[in-house]
Amino acid sequence: MGRYAKLILELINQSEKHMTAEQLFLELKKTEPKVVQATVYNNLNNLCQKGLIRKLSMENSPDRYDRSRKHDHLVCKNCKALSDISFEDLTDTLEHQLGGSILSYDLKVFYLCPKCRRE
Amino acid sequence: MGRYAKLILELINQSEKHMTAEQLFLELKKTEPKVVQATVYNNLNNLCQKGLIRKLSMENSPDRYDRSRKHDHLVCKNCKALSDISFEDLTDTLEHQLGGSILSYDLKVFYLCPKCRRE
DNA sequence: CTAAATGCAAACTATTTGCAACGAT
DNA sequence: ATCGTTGCAAATAGTTTGCATTTAG
């Protein structure tokens, strides 16, 4: 695994931020001024393929990257703020209802974050 | 509501296909040869805003459009085929676990479709 | 008559690709 | 020497925007 791949993986694992490729690039550039965007994109794709990180497709905004550990997401409908949350595992329930086995699932729960609720 | 908006809405409501903007454009063009892509995009955005249709953000592929009626999605991890499904409503469970109210949720369940399972 | 809808071209954002150079094994 | 990694520039895909024109109420 390349130098940048390691650093990018650390950035993703050490932050709660769900950064976009652009944000990761800017962050990485602070310590690695020579890095270019394409390298970040390439590394992100490699890491996804290896299952080391997870890509989150968002509506009307660039993809964000997240740890690969299984968990769900809470998304503020208003400001789009994204936070990790672990709801009870639904695999059994879903498999039972489907009548077959599933590989995984992606659950985004929309709500109004405390800040937006006060408006 | 404009002429094209109505037709696009019908296309989405009458098909199970979860078409992309491009596919909808091509479909619409069969009967309305003068329509251009930008118009389709504009109408799709309008319809989304009015809550008449739903946009599905997919990983590594263009957005797809779907009926707005609440339901979940089954996605084949292999061929990306997408089908509608209604799992039992989770709102109460999620609200209970979250300890607060939610607006909605988006659930994508990944599996291998019958065709891909045979390989 | 007016506001909304459309066509068209250009702009834009996010991302990918090709290729040459580099670096570590 | 070889192969994966990087930088760079150009290309691409998907989508949006500005503006003049047309259409419908």
PDB file of C-alpha atoms (C1' of nucleotides) in Angstrom:
ATOM      1  CA  MET A   1       0.000   0.000   0.000  1.00  0.00           C
ATOM      2  CA  GLY A   2       1.393   3.366  -1.076  1.00  0.00           C
ATOM      3  CA  ARG A   3       2.402   6.219   1.150  1.00  0.00           C
ATOM      4  CA  TYR A   4      -0.627   8.364   0.391  1.00  0.00           C
ATOM      5  CA  ALA A   5      -3.020   5.451   0.665  1.00  0.00           C
ATOM      6  CA  LYS A   6      -1.884   4.956   4.259  1.00  0.00           C
ATOM      7  CA  LEU A   7      -2.240   8.619   5.093  1.00  0.00           C
ATOM      8  CA  ILE A   8      -5.663   8.883   3.513  1.00  0.00           C
ATOM      9  CA  LEU A   9      -6.828   5.816   5.370  1.00  0.00           C
ATOM     10  CA  GLU A  10      -5.634   7.339   8.631  1.00  0.00           C
ATOM     11  CA  LEU A  11      -7.382  10.609   7.905  1.00  0.00           C
ATOM     12  CA  ILE A  12     -10.624   8.765   7.313  1.00  0.00           C
ATOM     13  CA  ASN A  13     -10.275   6.515  10.315  1.00  0.00           C
ATOM     14  CA  GLN A  14      -9.274   9.274  12.662  1.00  0.00           C
ATOM     15  CA  SER A  15     -11.978  11.746  11.870  1.00  0.00           C
ATOM     16  CA  GLU A  16     -15.707  11.739  12.343  1.00  0.00           C
ATOM     17  CA  LYS A  17     -16.078  14.069   9.444  1.00  0.00           C
ATOM     18  CA  HIS A  18     -17.133  12.079   6.400  1.00  0.00           C
ATOM     19  CA  MET A  19     -14.963  14.178   4.161  1.00  0.00           C
ATOM     20  CA  THR A  20     -15.288  14.556   0.411  1.00  0.00           C
ATOM     21  CA  ALA A  21     -12.387  13.760  -1.904  1.00  0.00           C
ATOM     22  CA  GLU A  22     -11.714  17.477  -2.156  1.00  0.00           C
ATOM     23  CA  GLN A  23     -11.588  17.928   1.605  1.00  0.00           C
ATOM     24  CA  LEU A  24      -9.312  14.941   2.016  1.00  0.00           C
ATOM     25  CA  PHE A  25      -7.064  16.334  -0.676  1.00  0.00           C
ATOM     26  CA  LEU A  26      -6.822  19.681   1.086  1.00  0.00           C
ATOM     27  CA  GLU A  27      -6.196  18.017   4.409  1.00  0.00           C
ATOM     28  CA  LEU A  28      -3.507  15.759   2.994  1.00  0.00           C
ATOM     29  CA  LYS A  29      -1.885  18.669   1.227  1.00  0.00           C
ATOM     30  CA  LYS A  30      -1.134  20.305   4.555  1.00  0.00           C
ATOM     31  CA  THR A  31       1.555  17.735   5.217  1.00  0.00           C
ATOM     32  CA  GLU A  32       2.137  16.518   1.650  1.00  0.00           C
ATOM     33  CA  PRO A  33       2.176  19.647  -0.452  1.00  0.00           C
ATOM     34  CA  LYS A  34       2.968  17.864  -3.684  1.00  0.00           C
ATOM     35  CA  VAL A  35      -0.037  15.586  -3.807  1.00  0.00           C
ATOM     36  CA  VAL A  36      -2.581  16.156  -6.586  1.00  0.00           C
ATOM     37  CA  GLN A  37      -6.295  15.471  -6.686  1.00  0.00           C
ATOM     38  CA  ALA A  38      -6.107  12.586  -9.145  1.00  0.00           C
ATOM     39  CA  THR A  39      -3.910  10.664  -6.745  1.00  0.00           C
ATOM     40  CA  VAL A  40      -6.406  11.149  -3.971  1.00  0.00           C
ATOM     41  CA  TYR A  41      -9.243   9.940  -6.183  1.00  0.00           C
ATOM     42  CA  ASN A  42      -7.238   6.940  -7.302  1.00  0.00           C
ATOM     43  CA  ASN A  43      -6.312   6.006  -3.775  1.00  0.00           C
ATOM     44  CA  LEU A  44      -9.870   6.423  -2.584  1.00  0.00           C
ATOM     45  CA  ASN A  45     -11.073   4.054  -5.275  1.00  0.00           C
ATOM     46  CA  ASN A  46      -8.403   1.522  -4.382  1.00  0.00           C
ATOM     47  CA  LEU A  47      -9.258   1.688  -0.706  1.00  0.00           C
ATOM     48  CA  CYS A  48     -12.946   1.213  -1.474  1.00  0.00           C
ATOM     49  CA  GLN A  49     -12.233  -1.790  -3.631  1.00  0.00           C
ATOM     50  CA  LYS A  50     -10.202  -3.373  -0.885  1.00  0.00           C
ATOM     51  CA  GLY A  51     -13.100  -2.747   1.461  1.00  0.00           C
ATOM     52  CA  LEU A  52     -10.988  -0.577   3.751  1.00  0.00           C
ATOM     53  CA  ILE A  53     -13.244   2.438   3.447  1.00  0.00           C
ATOM     54  CA  ARG A  54     -16.781   3.110   2.388  1.00  0.00           C
ATOM     55  CA  LYS A  55     -18.091   5.597  -0.113  1.00  0.00           C
ATOM     56  CA  LEU A  56     -21.306   7.421   0.690  1.00  0.00           C
ATOM     57  CA  SER A  57     -23.265   8.739  -2.259  1.00  0.00           C
ATOM     58  CA  MET A  58     -25.126  11.847  -1.291  1.00  0.00           C
ATOM     59  CA  GLU A  59     -27.900  13.599  -3.108  1.00  0.00           C
ATOM     60  CA  ASN A  60     -26.772  16.780  -4.826  1.00  0.00           C
ATOM     61  CA  SER A  61     -23.320  16.770  -3.342  1.00  0.00           C
ATOM     62  CA  PRO A  62     -19.994  15.018  -3.849  1.00  0.00           C
ATOM     63  CA  ASP A  63     -19.388  11.566  -2.448  1.00  0.00           C
ATOM     64  CA  ARG A  64     -18.110  11.319   1.094  1.00  0.00           C
ATOM     65  CA  TYR A  65     -15.834   8.724   2.579  1.00  0.00           C
ATOM     66  CA  ASP A  66     -16.249   6.850   5.793  1.00  0.00           C
ATOM     67  CA  ARG A  67     -14.775   4.074   7.876  1.00  0.00           C
ATOM     68  CA  SER A  68     -15.783   0.649   6.683  1.00  0.00           C
ATOM     69  CA  ARG A  69     -17.032  -0.642  10.011  1.00  0.00           C
ATOM     70  CA  LYS A  70     -20.739  -1.309   9.746  1.00  0.00           C
ATOM     71  CA  HIS A  71     -22.975   1.444  11.009  1.00  0.00           C
ATOM     72  CA  ASP A  72     -25.868   3.619   9.930  1.00  0.00           C
ATOM     73  CA  HIS A  73     -26.198   7.324   9.234  1.00  0.00           C
ATOM     74  CA  LEU A  74     -28.242  10.134  10.554  1.00  0.00           C
ATOM     75  CA  VAL A  75     -28.662  12.936   8.045  1.00  0.00           C
ATOM     76  CA  CYS A  76     -30.100  16.344   8.778  1.00  0.00           C
ATOM     77  CA  LYS A  77     -32.635  17.057   6.045  1.00  0.00           C
ATOM     78  CA  ASN A  78     -31.975  20.743   6.395  1.00  0.00           C
ATOM     79  CA  CYS A  79     -28.227  21.304   6.696  1.00  0.00           C
ATOM     80  CA  LYS A  80     -27.158  17.873   5.405  1.00  0.00           C
ATOM     81  CA  ALA A  81     -24.969  17.283   8.440  1.00  0.00           C
ATOM     82  CA  LEU A  82     -24.092  13.623   8.642  1.00  0.00           C
ATOM     83  CA  SER A  83     -23.406  11.626  11.758  1.00  0.00           C
ATOM     84  CA  ASP A  84     -22.711   8.014  12.511  1.00  0.00           C
ATOM     85  CA  ILE A  85     -25.143   5.998  14.518  1.00  0.00           C
ATOM     86  CA  SER A  86     -25.668   2.313  15.181  1.00  0.00           C
ATOM     87  CA  PHE A  87     -29.228   1.229  15.113  1.00  0.00           C
ATOM     88  CA  GLU A  88     -30.001  -2.297  16.103  1.00  0.00           C
ATOM     89  CA  ASP A  89     -28.848  -4.721  13.429  1.00  0.00           C
ATOM     90  CA  LEU A  90     -31.604  -5.400  10.932  1.00  0.00           C
ATOM     91  CA  THR A  91     -30.064  -8.261   9.002  1.00  0.00           C
ATOM     92  CA  ASP A  92     -32.209 -10.992  10.510  1.00  0.00           C
ATOM     93  CA  THR A  93     -35.413  -9.015  10.216  1.00  0.00           C
ATOM     94  CA  LEU A  94     -34.725  -8.133   6.604  1.00  0.00           C
ATOM     95  CA  GLU A  95     -33.743 -11.660   5.663  1.00  0.00           C
ATOM     96  CA  HIS A  96     -36.832 -13.003   7.325  1.00  0.00           C
ATOM     97  CA  GLN A  97     -39.070 -10.583   5.470  1.00  0.00           C
ATOM     98  CA  LEU A  98     -37.283 -11.106   2.187  1.00  0.00           C
ATOM     99  CA  GLY A  99     -37.222 -14.847   2.529  1.00  0.00           C
ATOM    100  CA  GLY A 100     -33.633 -15.042   1.399  1.00  0.00           C
ATOM    101  CA  SER A 101     -30.186 -13.963   2.423  1.00  0.00           C
ATOM    102  CA  ILE A 102     -28.808 -10.467   2.057  1.00  0.00           C
ATOM    103  CA  LEU A 103     -25.248  -9.236   1.780  1.00  0.00           C
ATOM    104  CA  SER A 104     -25.562  -5.936   3.604  1.00  0.00           C
ATOM    105  CA  TYR A 105     -27.720  -2.864   3.782  1.00  0.00           C
ATOM    106  CA  ASP A 106     -27.394   0.881   3.812  1.00  0.00           C
ATOM    107  CA  LEU A 107     -29.656   2.868   6.099  1.00  0.00           C
ATOM    108  CA  LYS A 108     -29.880   6.648   6.111  1.00  0.00           C
ATOM    109  CA  VAL A 109     -32.238   8.201   8.609  1.00  0.00           C
ATOM    110  CA  PHE A 110     -33.343  11.760   7.957  1.00  0.00           C
ATOM    111  CA  TYR A 111     -34.141  14.105  10.776  1.00  0.00           C
ATOM    112  CA  LEU A 112     -33.582  17.686  11.876  1.00  0.00           C
ATOM    113  CA  CYS A 113     -30.395  18.119  13.811  1.00  0.00           C
ATOM    114  CA  PRO A 114     -30.627  19.999  17.123  1.00  0.00           C
ATOM    115  CA  LYS A 115     -29.318  23.186  15.565  1.00  0.00           C
ATOM    116  CA  CYS A 116     -31.803  23.176  12.699  1.00  0.00           C
ATOM    117  CA  ARG A 117     -34.696  22.205  14.954  1.00  0.00           C
ATOM    118  CA  ARG A 118     -34.333  25.515  16.785  1.00  0.00           C
ATOM    119  CA  GLU A 119     -35.532  27.422  13.713  1.00  0.00           C
TER     120      GLU A 119
ATOM    121  CA  MET B   1     -47.204  22.096 -14.526  1.00  0.00           C
ATOM    122  CA  GLY B   2     -45.624  22.075 -17.983  1.00  0.00           C
ATOM    123  CA  ARG B   3     -46.290  19.620 -20.774  1.00  0.00           C
ATOM    124  CA  TYR B   4     -42.999  17.759 -20.342  1.00  0.00           C
ATOM    125  CA  ALA B   5     -43.261  17.676 -16.586  1.00  0.00           C
ATOM    126  CA  LYS B   6     -46.528  15.767 -16.914  1.00  0.00           C
ATOM    127  CA  LEU B   7     -45.076  13.332 -19.422  1.00  0.00           C
ATOM    128  CA  ILE B   8     -41.960  12.729 -17.358  1.00  0.00           C
ATOM    129  CA  LEU B   9     -44.036  12.145 -14.269  1.00  0.00           C
ATOM    130  CA  GLU B  10     -46.114   9.600 -16.173  1.00  0.00           C
ATOM    131  CA  LEU B  11     -43.034   7.830 -17.456  1.00  0.00           C
ATOM    132  CA  ILE B  12     -41.719   7.511 -13.931  1.00  0.00           C
ATOM    133  CA  ASN B  13     -45.030   6.443 -12.451  1.00  0.00           C
ATOM    134  CA  GLN B  14     -45.800   3.923 -15.147  1.00  0.00           C
ATOM    135  CA  SER B  15     -42.515   2.107 -15.214  1.00  0.00           C
ATOM    136  CA  GLU B  16     -40.711  -0.067 -12.739  1.00  0.00           C
ATOM    137  CA  LYS B  17     -37.431   0.891 -14.256  1.00  0.00           C
ATOM    138  CA  HIS B  18     -35.821   3.560 -12.093  1.00  0.00           C
ATOM    139  CA  MET B  19     -34.528   5.373 -15.129  1.00  0.00           C
ATOM    140  CA  THR B  20     -31.677   7.852 -15.247  1.00  0.00           C
ATOM    141  CA  ALA B  21     -32.172  11.367 -16.606  1.00  0.00           C
ATOM    142  CA  GLU B  22     -30.554  10.215 -19.836  1.00  0.00           C
ATOM    143  CA  GLN B  23     -32.893   7.257 -20.218  1.00  0.00           C
ATOM    144  CA  LEU B  24     -35.916   9.395 -19.490  1.00  0.00           C
ATOM    145  CA  PHE B  25     -34.734  11.902 -22.041  1.00  0.00           C
ATOM    146  CA  LEU B  26     -34.395   9.198 -24.714  1.00  0.00           C
ATOM    147  CA  GLU B  27     -37.769   7.746 -23.835  1.00  0.00           C
ATOM    148  CA  LEU B  28     -39.469  11.120 -23.945  1.00  0.00           C
ATOM    149  CA  LYS B  29     -37.788  11.943 -27.219  1.00  0.00           C
ATOM    150  CA  LYS B  30     -39.605   9.096 -28.904  1.00  0.00           C
ATOM    151  CA  THR B  31     -42.830  11.046 -28.739  1.00  0.00           C
ATOM    152  CA  GLU B  32     -41.415  14.541 -28.283  1.00  0.00           C
ATOM    153  CA  PRO B  33     -38.495  14.752 -30.689  1.00  0.00           C
ATOM    154  CA  LYS B  34     -37.688  18.383 -29.918  1.00  0.00           C
ATOM    155  CA  VAL B  35     -37.028  17.998 -26.206  1.00  0.00           C
ATOM    156  CA  VAL B  36     -33.478  18.614 -24.974  1.00  0.00           C
ATOM    157  CA  GLN B  37     -31.632  17.179 -22.011  1.00  0.00           C
ATOM    158  CA  ALA B  38     -31.541  20.401 -20.010  1.00  0.00           C
ATOM    159  CA  THR B  39     -35.322  20.521 -20.012  1.00  0.00           C
ATOM    160  CA  VAL B  40     -35.487  17.000 -18.669  1.00  0.00           C
ATOM    161  CA  TYR B  41     -33.014  17.836 -15.910  1.00  0.00           C
ATOM    162  CA  ASN B  42     -34.902  20.985 -15.015  1.00  0.00           C
ATOM    163  CA  ASN B  43     -38.203  19.181 -14.881  1.00  0.00           C
ATOM    164  CA  LEU B  44     -36.758  16.371 -12.816  1.00  0.00           C
ATOM    165  CA  ASN B  45     -35.468  18.857 -10.291  1.00  0.00           C
ATOM    166  CA  ASN B  46     -38.816  20.620 -10.139  1.00  0.00           C
ATOM    167  CA  LEU B  47     -40.673  17.358  -9.653  1.00  0.00           C
ATOM    168  CA  CYS B  48     -38.307  16.365  -6.869  1.00  0.00           C
ATOM    169  CA  GLN B  49     -38.761  19.657  -5.118  1.00  0.00           C
ATOM    170  CA  LYS B  50     -42.512  19.294  -5.242  1.00  0.00           C
ATOM    171  CA  GLY B  51     -42.106  15.841  -3.760  1.00  0.00           C
ATOM    172  CA  LEU B  52     -43.764  14.182  -6.756  1.00  0.00           C
ATOM    173  CA  ILE B  53     -40.800  11.966  -7.507  1.00  0.00           C
ATOM    174  CA  ARG B  54     -37.762  10.740  -5.671  1.00  0.00           C
ATOM    175  CA  LYS B  55     -34.138  10.858  -6.691  1.00  0.00           C
ATOM    176  CA  LEU B  56     -31.966   7.867  -5.916  1.00  0.00           C
ATOM    177  CA  SER B  57     -28.242   8.516  -5.639  1.00  0.00           C
ATOM    178  CA  MET B  58     -26.319   5.479  -6.707  1.00  0.00           C
ATOM    179  CA  GLU B  59     -22.680   4.703  -6.206  1.00  0.00           C
ATOM    180  CA  ASN B  60     -20.640   5.123  -9.353  1.00  0.00           C
ATOM    181  CA  SER B  61     -23.586   5.681 -11.615  1.00  0.00           C
ATOM    182  CA  PRO B  62     -25.962   8.488 -12.505  1.00  0.00           C
ATOM    183  CA  ASP B  63     -28.934   9.295 -10.314  1.00  0.00           C
ATOM    184  CA  ARG B  64     -32.119   7.386 -10.949  1.00  0.00           C
ATOM    185  CA  TYR B  65     -35.661   8.567 -10.500  1.00  0.00           C
ATOM    186  CA  ASP B  66     -38.480   6.773  -8.791  1.00  0.00           C
ATOM    187  CA  ARG B  67     -42.070   7.169  -7.675  1.00  0.00           C
ATOM    188  CA  SER B  68     -42.390   9.112  -4.455  1.00  0.00           C
ATOM    189  CA  ARG B  69     -44.529   6.568  -2.631  1.00  0.00           C
ATOM    190  CA  LYS B  70     -42.591   5.304   0.347  1.00  0.00           C
ATOM    191  CA  HIS B  71     -40.800   2.017  -0.213  1.00  0.00           C
ATOM    192  CA  ASP B  72     -37.381   0.441   0.081  1.00  0.00           C
ATOM    193  CA  HIS B  73     -34.915  -0.861  -2.471  1.00  0.00           C
ATOM    194  CA  LEU B  74     -33.263  -4.127  -3.195  1.00  0.00           C
ATOM    195  CA  VAL B  75     -29.985  -3.712  -5.043  1.00  0.00           C
ATOM    196  CA  CYS B  76     -28.003  -6.521  -6.619  1.00  0.00           C
ATOM    197  CA  LYS B  77     -24.418  -6.050  -5.512  1.00  0.00           C
ATOM    198  CA  ASN B  78     -23.221  -7.661  -8.705  1.00  0.00           C
ATOM    199  CA  CYS B  79     -25.243  -6.282 -11.607  1.00  0.00           C
ATOM    200  CA  LYS B  80     -26.666  -3.239  -9.755  1.00  0.00           C
ATOM    201  CA  ALA B  81     -30.216  -4.175 -10.736  1.00  0.00           C
ATOM    202  CA  LEU B  82     -32.627  -2.234  -8.600  1.00  0.00           C
ATOM    203  CA  SER B  83     -36.075  -3.320  -7.523  1.00  0.00           C
ATOM    204  CA  ASP B  84     -38.720  -1.919  -5.271  1.00  0.00           C
ATOM    205  CA  ILE B  85     -39.679  -3.702  -2.111  1.00  0.00           C
ATOM    206  CA  SER B  86     -41.628  -2.787   0.995  1.00  0.00           C
ATOM    207  CA  PHE B  87     -40.101  -3.991   4.183  1.00  0.00           C
ATOM    208  CA  GLU B  88     -42.056  -3.493   7.335  1.00  0.00           C
ATOM    209  CA  ASP B  89     -42.112   0.162   8.340  1.00  0.00           C
ATOM    210  CA  LEU B  90     -39.214   0.994  10.637  1.00  0.00           C
ATOM    211  CA  THR B  91     -40.190   4.469  11.704  1.00  0.00           C
ATOM    212  CA  ASP B  92     -41.324   3.535  15.190  1.00  0.00           C
ATOM    213  CA  THR B  93     -38.356   1.285  15.845  1.00  0.00           C
ATOM    214  CA  LEU B  94     -35.901   3.926  14.679  1.00  0.00           C
ATOM    215  CA  GLU B  95     -37.555   6.708  16.640  1.00  0.00           C
ATOM    216  CA  HIS B  96     -37.594   4.569  19.726  1.00  0.00           C
ATOM    217  CA  GLN B  97     -33.906   3.765  19.387  1.00  0.00           C
ATOM    218  CA  LEU B  98     -32.980   7.305  18.524  1.00  0.00           C
ATOM    219  CA  GLY B  99     -35.082   8.787  21.276  1.00  0.00           C
ATOM    220  CA  GLY B 100     -36.441  11.475  19.009  1.00  0.00           C
ATOM    221  CA  SER B 101     -38.532  11.915  15.913  1.00  0.00           C
ATOM    222  CA  ILE B 102     -37.357  11.274  12.403  1.00  0.00           C
ATOM    223  CA  LEU B 103     -38.574  12.657   9.099  1.00  0.00           C
ATOM    224  CA  SER B 104     -37.994   9.645   6.885  1.00  0.00           C
ATOM    225  CA  TYR B 105     -35.404   7.079   6.031  1.00  0.00           C
ATOM    226  CA  ASP B 106     -33.778   5.498   3.033  1.00  0.00           C
ATOM    227  CA  LEU B 107     -33.044   1.798   3.092  1.00  0.00           C
ATOM    228  CA  LYS B 108     -31.087  -0.022   0.412  1.00  0.00           C
ATOM    229  CA  VAL B 109     -30.658  -3.747   0.877  1.00  0.00           C
ATOM    230  CA  PHE B 110     -27.855  -5.419  -1.050  1.00  0.00           C
ATOM    231  CA  TYR B 111     -28.150  -8.985  -2.223  1.00  0.00           C
ATOM    232  CA  LEU B 112     -27.454 -11.132  -5.253  1.00  0.00           C
ATOM    233  CA  CYS B 113     -30.335 -11.214  -7.678  1.00  0.00           C
ATOM    234  CA  PRO B 114     -31.491 -14.647  -8.860  1.00  0.00           C
ATOM    235  CA  LYS B 115     -29.635 -14.278 -12.145  1.00  0.00           C
ATOM    236  CA  CYS B 116     -26.325 -13.358 -10.529  1.00  0.00           C
ATOM    237  CA  ARG B 117     -26.688 -16.013  -7.842  1.00  0.00           C
ATOM    238  CA  ARG B 118     -26.481 -18.689 -10.513  1.00  0.00           C
ATOM    239  CA  GLU B 119     -22.820 -17.853 -11.185  1.00  0.00           C
TER     240      GLU B 119
ATOM    241  C1'  DC C   1     -50.584  40.269 -21.284  1.00  0.00           C
ATOM    242  C1'  DT C   2     -47.895  37.737 -18.236  1.00  0.00           C
ATOM    243  C1'  DA C   3     -45.650  34.049 -16.186  1.00  0.00           C
ATOM    244  C1'  DA C   4     -44.072  29.668 -16.838  1.00  0.00           C
ATOM    245  C1'  DA C   5     -41.877  26.370 -19.887  1.00  0.00           C
ATOM    246  C1'  DT C   6     -38.618  25.398 -23.435  1.00  0.00           C
ATOM    247  C1'  DG C   7     -34.337  25.132 -26.583  1.00  0.00           C
ATOM    248  C1'  DC C   8     -29.765  25.999 -27.095  1.00  0.00           C
ATOM    249  C1'  DA C   9     -25.108  26.748 -26.064  1.00  0.00           C
ATOM    250  C1'  DA C  10     -21.895  27.337 -22.765  1.00  0.00           C
ATOM    251  C1'  DA C  11     -20.321  26.579 -18.197  1.00  0.00           C
ATOM    252  C1'  DC C  12     -19.375  23.876 -14.379  1.00  0.00           C
ATOM    253  C1'  DT C  13     -18.358  20.131 -10.928  1.00  0.00           C
ATOM    254  C1'  DA C  14     -16.847  15.852  -9.837  1.00  0.00           C
ATOM    255  C1'  DT C  15     -14.199  12.317 -11.373  1.00  0.00           C
ATOM    256  C1'  DT C  16     -11.328   9.408 -14.511  1.00  0.00           C
ATOM    257  C1'  DT C  17      -7.691   8.333 -17.746  1.00  0.00           C
ATOM    258  C1'  DG C  18      -3.187   8.031 -20.267  1.00  0.00           C
ATOM    259  C1'  DC C  19       1.260   8.396 -19.880  1.00  0.00           C
ATOM    260  C1'  DA C  20       5.819   9.461 -18.398  1.00  0.00           C
ATOM    261  C1'  DA C  21       8.692   9.693 -14.342  1.00  0.00           C
ATOM    262  C1'  DC C  22       9.733   8.050  -9.768  1.00  0.00           C
ATOM    263  C1'  DG C  23      10.639   4.959  -5.904  1.00  0.00           C
ATOM    264  C1'  DA C  24      10.862   0.948  -3.303  1.00  0.00           C
ATOM    265  C1'  DT C  25      11.758  -3.775  -3.319  1.00  0.00           C
TER     266       DT C  25
ATOM    267  C1'  DA D   1      14.763  -4.751 -13.467  1.00  0.00           C
ATOM    268  C1'  DT D   2      10.145  -4.608 -12.079  1.00  0.00           C
ATOM    269  C1'  DC D   3       5.945  -3.100 -10.507  1.00  0.00           C
ATOM    270  C1'  DG D   4       3.122  -0.265  -7.925  1.00  0.00           C
ATOM    271  C1'  DT D   5       2.687   4.783  -6.967  1.00  0.00           C
ATOM    272  C1'  DT D   6       2.657   9.445  -8.241  1.00  0.00           C
ATOM    273  C1'  DG D   7       2.197  14.023 -10.917  1.00  0.00           C
ATOM    274  C1'  DC D   8       0.407  16.238 -14.615  1.00  0.00           C
ATOM    275  C1'  DA D   9      -2.550  17.419 -18.251  1.00  0.00           C
ATOM    276  C1'  DA D  10      -6.323  16.329 -20.761  1.00  0.00           C
ATOM    277  C1'  DA D  11     -10.620  14.055 -21.169  1.00  0.00           C
ATOM    278  C1'  DT D  12     -15.079  12.658 -19.715  1.00  0.00           C
ATOM    279  C1'  DA D  13     -19.708  12.270 -17.480  1.00  0.00           C
ATOM    280  C1'  DG D  14     -23.345  14.241 -15.448  1.00  0.00           C
ATOM    281  C1'  DT D  15     -25.636  18.266 -14.543  1.00  0.00           C
ATOM    282  C1'  DT D  16     -26.668  23.292 -14.269  1.00  0.00           C
ATOM    283  C1'  DT D  17     -27.130  28.003 -15.917  1.00  0.00           C
ATOM    284  C1'  DG D  18     -28.163  32.264 -18.688  1.00  0.00           C
ATOM    285  C1'  DC D  19     -30.684  33.976 -21.956  1.00  0.00           C
ATOM    286  C1'  DA D  20     -33.676  34.502 -25.924  1.00  0.00           C
ATOM    287  C1'  DT D  21     -37.911  32.463 -27.679  1.00  0.00           C
ATOM    288  C1'  DT D  22     -42.229  30.106 -27.408  1.00  0.00           C
ATOM    289  C1'  DT D  23     -46.405  28.630 -25.207  1.00  0.00           C
ATOM    290  C1'  DA D  24     -50.376  28.427 -22.135  1.00  0.00           C
ATOM    291  C1'  DG D  25     -53.459  30.426 -19.035  1.00  0.00           C
TER     292       DG D  25
END
